[in-house]
Coordinates of C-alpha atoms in Angstrom, one line a residue:
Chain A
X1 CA 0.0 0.0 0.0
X2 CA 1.2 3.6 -0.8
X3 CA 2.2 5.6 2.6
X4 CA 0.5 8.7 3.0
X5 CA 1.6 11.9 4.7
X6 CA -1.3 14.2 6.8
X7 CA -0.5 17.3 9.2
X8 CA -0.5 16.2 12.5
X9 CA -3.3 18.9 13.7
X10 CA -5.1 21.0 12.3
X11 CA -8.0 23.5 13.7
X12 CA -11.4 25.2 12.4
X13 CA -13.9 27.7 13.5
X14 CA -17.6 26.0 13.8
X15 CA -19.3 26.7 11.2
X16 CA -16.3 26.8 8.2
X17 CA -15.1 24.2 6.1
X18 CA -12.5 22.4 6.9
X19 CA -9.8 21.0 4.7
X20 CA -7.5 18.3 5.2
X21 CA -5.2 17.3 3.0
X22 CA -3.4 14.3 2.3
X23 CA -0.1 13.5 0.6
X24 CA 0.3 10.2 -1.2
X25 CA 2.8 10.4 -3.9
X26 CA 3.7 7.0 -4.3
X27 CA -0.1 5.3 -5.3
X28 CA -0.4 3.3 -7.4
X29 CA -3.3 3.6 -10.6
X30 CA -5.8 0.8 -9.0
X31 CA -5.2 2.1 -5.4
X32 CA -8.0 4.0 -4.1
X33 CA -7.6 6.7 -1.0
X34 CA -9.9 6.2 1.8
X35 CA -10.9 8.5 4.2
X36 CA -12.1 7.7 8.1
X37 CA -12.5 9.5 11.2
X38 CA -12.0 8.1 14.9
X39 CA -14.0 10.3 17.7
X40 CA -12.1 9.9 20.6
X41 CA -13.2 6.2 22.8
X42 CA -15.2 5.1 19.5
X43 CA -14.1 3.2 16.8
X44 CA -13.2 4.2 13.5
X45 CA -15.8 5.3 11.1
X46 CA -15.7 5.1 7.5
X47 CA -16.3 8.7 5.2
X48 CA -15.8 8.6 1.7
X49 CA -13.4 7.0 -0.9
X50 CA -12.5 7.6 -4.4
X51 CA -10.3 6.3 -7.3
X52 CA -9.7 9.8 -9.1
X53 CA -13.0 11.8 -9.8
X54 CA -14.1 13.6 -7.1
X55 CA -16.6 12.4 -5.0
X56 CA -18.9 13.8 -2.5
X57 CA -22.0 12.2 0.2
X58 CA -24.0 13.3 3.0
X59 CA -20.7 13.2 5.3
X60 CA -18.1 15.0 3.4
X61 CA -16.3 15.7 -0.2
X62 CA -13.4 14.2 -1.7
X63 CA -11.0 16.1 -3.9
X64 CA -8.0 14.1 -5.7
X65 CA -5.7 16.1 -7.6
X66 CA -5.6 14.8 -11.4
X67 CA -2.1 13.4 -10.9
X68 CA -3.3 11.3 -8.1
X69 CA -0.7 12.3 -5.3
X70 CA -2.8 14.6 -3.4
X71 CA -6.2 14.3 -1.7
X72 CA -8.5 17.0 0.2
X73 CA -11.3 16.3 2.2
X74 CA -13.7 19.0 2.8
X75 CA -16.3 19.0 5.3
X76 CA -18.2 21.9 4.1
X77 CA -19.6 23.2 7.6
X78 CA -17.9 21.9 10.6
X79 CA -19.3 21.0 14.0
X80 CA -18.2 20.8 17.5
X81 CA -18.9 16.6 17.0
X82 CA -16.3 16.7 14.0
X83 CA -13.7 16.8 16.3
X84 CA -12.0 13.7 15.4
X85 CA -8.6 12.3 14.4
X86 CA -9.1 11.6 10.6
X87 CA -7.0 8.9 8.5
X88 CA -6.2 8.9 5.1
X89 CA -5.7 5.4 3.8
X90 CA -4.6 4.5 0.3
X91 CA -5.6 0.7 -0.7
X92 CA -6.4 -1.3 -3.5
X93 CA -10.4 -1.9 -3.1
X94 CA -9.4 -5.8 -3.7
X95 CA -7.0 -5.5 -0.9
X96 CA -8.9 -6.3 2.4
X97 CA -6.5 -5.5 4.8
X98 CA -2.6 -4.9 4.8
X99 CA -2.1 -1.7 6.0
X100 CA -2.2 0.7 9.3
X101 CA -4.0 3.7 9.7
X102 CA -1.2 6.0 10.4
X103 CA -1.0 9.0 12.8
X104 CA -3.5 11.3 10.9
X105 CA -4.5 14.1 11.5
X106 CA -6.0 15.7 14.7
X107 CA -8.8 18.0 13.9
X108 CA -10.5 20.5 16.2
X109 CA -13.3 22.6 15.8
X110 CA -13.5 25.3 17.5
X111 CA -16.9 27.7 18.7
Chain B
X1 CA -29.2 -2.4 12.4
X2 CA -27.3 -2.7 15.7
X3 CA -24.0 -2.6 14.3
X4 CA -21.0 -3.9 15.1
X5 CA -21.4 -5.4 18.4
X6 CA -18.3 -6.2 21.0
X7 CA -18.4 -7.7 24.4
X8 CA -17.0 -7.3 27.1
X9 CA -16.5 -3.1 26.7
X10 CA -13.7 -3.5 29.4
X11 CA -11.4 -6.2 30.5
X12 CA -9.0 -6.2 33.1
X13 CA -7.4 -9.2 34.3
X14 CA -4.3 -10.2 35.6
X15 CA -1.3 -11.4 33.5
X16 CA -1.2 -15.3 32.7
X17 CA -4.9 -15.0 32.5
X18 CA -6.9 -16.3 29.5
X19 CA -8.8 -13.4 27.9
X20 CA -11.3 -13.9 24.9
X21 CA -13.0 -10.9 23.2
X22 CA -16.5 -10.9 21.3
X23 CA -17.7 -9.8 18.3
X24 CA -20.5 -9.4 16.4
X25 CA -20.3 -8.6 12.9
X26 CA -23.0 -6.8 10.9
X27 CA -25.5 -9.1 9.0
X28 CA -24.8 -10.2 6.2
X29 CA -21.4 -8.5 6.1
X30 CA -18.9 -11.2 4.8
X31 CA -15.4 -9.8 5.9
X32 CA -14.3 -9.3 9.9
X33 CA -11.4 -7.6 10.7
X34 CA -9.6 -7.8 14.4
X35 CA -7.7 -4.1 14.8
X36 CA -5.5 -3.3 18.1
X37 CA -4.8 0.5 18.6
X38 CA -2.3 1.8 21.2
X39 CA -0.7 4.7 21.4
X40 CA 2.7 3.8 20.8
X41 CA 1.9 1.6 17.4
X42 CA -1.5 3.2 16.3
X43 CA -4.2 1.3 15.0
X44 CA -2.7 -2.2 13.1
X45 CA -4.7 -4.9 12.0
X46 CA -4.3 -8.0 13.6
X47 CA -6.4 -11.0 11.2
X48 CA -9.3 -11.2 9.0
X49 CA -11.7 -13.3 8.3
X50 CA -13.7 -14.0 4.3
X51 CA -17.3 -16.1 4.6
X52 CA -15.9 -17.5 8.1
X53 CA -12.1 -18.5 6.3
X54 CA -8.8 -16.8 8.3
X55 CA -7.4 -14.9 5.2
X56 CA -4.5 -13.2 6.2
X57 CA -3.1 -13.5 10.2
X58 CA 0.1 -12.3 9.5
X59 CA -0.9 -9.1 11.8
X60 CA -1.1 -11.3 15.0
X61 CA 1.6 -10.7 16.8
X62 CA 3.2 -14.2 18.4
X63 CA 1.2 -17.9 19.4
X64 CA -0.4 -16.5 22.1
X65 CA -2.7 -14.4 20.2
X66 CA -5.8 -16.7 18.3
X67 CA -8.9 -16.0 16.4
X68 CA -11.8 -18.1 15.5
X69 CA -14.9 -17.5 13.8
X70 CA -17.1 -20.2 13.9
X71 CA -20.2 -18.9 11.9
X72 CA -21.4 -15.8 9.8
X73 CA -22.6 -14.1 13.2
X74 CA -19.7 -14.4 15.8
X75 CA -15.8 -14.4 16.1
X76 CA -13.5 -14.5 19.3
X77 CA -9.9 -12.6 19.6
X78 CA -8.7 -15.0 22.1
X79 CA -5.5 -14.7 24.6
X80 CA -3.8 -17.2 26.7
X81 CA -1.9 -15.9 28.5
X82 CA -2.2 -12.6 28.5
X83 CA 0.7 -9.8 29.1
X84 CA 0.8 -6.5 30.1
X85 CA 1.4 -5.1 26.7
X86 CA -1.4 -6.4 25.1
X87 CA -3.3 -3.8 27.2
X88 CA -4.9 -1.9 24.3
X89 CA -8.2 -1.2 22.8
X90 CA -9.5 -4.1 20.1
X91 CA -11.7 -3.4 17.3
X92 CA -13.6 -5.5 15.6
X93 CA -15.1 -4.3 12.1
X94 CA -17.1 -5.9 9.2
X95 CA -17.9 -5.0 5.4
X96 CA -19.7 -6.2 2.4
X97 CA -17.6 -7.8 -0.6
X98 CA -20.1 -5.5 -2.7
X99 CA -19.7 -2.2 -0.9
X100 CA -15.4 -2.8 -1.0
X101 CA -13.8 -4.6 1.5
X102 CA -12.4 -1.0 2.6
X103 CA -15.8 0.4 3.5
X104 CA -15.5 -0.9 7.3
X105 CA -18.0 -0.8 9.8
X106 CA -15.7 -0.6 13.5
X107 CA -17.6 -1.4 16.7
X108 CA -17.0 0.4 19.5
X109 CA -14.1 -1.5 21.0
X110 CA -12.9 -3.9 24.1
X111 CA -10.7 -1.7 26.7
X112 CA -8.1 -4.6 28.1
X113 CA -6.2 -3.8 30.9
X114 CA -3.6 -6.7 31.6
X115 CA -2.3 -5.8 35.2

């Protein structure tokens, strides 16, 4: 699996978008990135994923750069309850299993 | 649906004790994954399972660690004997071949404490 590089922490006002982006330079053209969040003393939770057009649910949107080594996730109006640690995975969608989650990134929103 | 369910929600026990950990997969998911997070190595998956079949354990890390999943609606994360650095926090998760074996549903996880 390709590694991925996120900021450690990150902050947002209530109410803004927040961005996070994610580095993966090395993937690979049938490696998907993945996106989850963690709230802290729950498990993981699954957001969004995407190949390489942009993608976008009731959660969140996706944005991949069109050379593939860079992904954004946008949560177009943050809350309070998006505080979370958020993962960026990269992983072919055949793949059921064979990496971490990383570090990720620590978001807080802030009132 | 319930979701992922896990039993107990916290362990703690005494080292050399057997521990075994619960889960309960989503129905009709076909793929359960066993996850350990801990601050020091992050969040590492430890086995999963494909229709009831141990696909890849290579995540387990030594004997004393074991996993069984004995029908579509249960599997156990078994130790014997336990040690305090297995104290962590196991996940148990579960997806649907259809939806991509990446889209995981996580329970809420097993607090162990090995004293």
């Amino acid at each position: 699996d390709a590694k991925t590089t996120q900021p450690p922490s990150m902050d947002c006002a209530e109410g803004r978008a927040a961005n996070l982006p994610c580095n993966h330079s090395t993937i690979s053209g049938n490696e998907y990135v993945y996106w989850y969040r963690q709230i802290h003393s729950q498990g993981p939770q699954y957001i969004i994923h995407g190949l390489k057009n942009n993608e976008t649910n009731e959660m969140a949107s996706l944005i991949i750069t069109e050379d593939r080594k860079s992904s954004t996730l946008i949560l177009p109006h943050a809350t309070l309850r998006d505080t979370a640690v958020y993962y960026c995975i990269v992983r072919v969608a055949t793949n059921a299993g064979k990496s971490t989650f990383g570090d990720g990134t620590t978001l807080t929103v802030k009132p | 649906d319930a979701g992922v369910i896990q039993s107990p929600r916290h362990e703690v026990t005494e080292m050399g004790q057997e521990v075994t950990l619960r889960c309960k997969p989503i129905s009709g998911h076909d793929y359960l994954f066993w996850y350990r997070q801990t601050m020091m190595r992050g969040l590492e998956l430890l086995i999963y399972f494909n229709n009831n079949v141990p696909i890849d354990d290579s995540g387990m890390p030594e004997d004393r660690f074991s996993a069984k999943m004995p029908n579509a609606s249960f599997s156990t994360l078994k130790i014997q004997p336990s040690e305090p650095r297995d104290s962590a926090v196991y996940f148990c998760a579960s997806s649907f071949r259809t939806r991509g074996y990446n889209e995981q549903f996580f329970g809420p996880g097993t607090r162990l404490t090995v004293l």
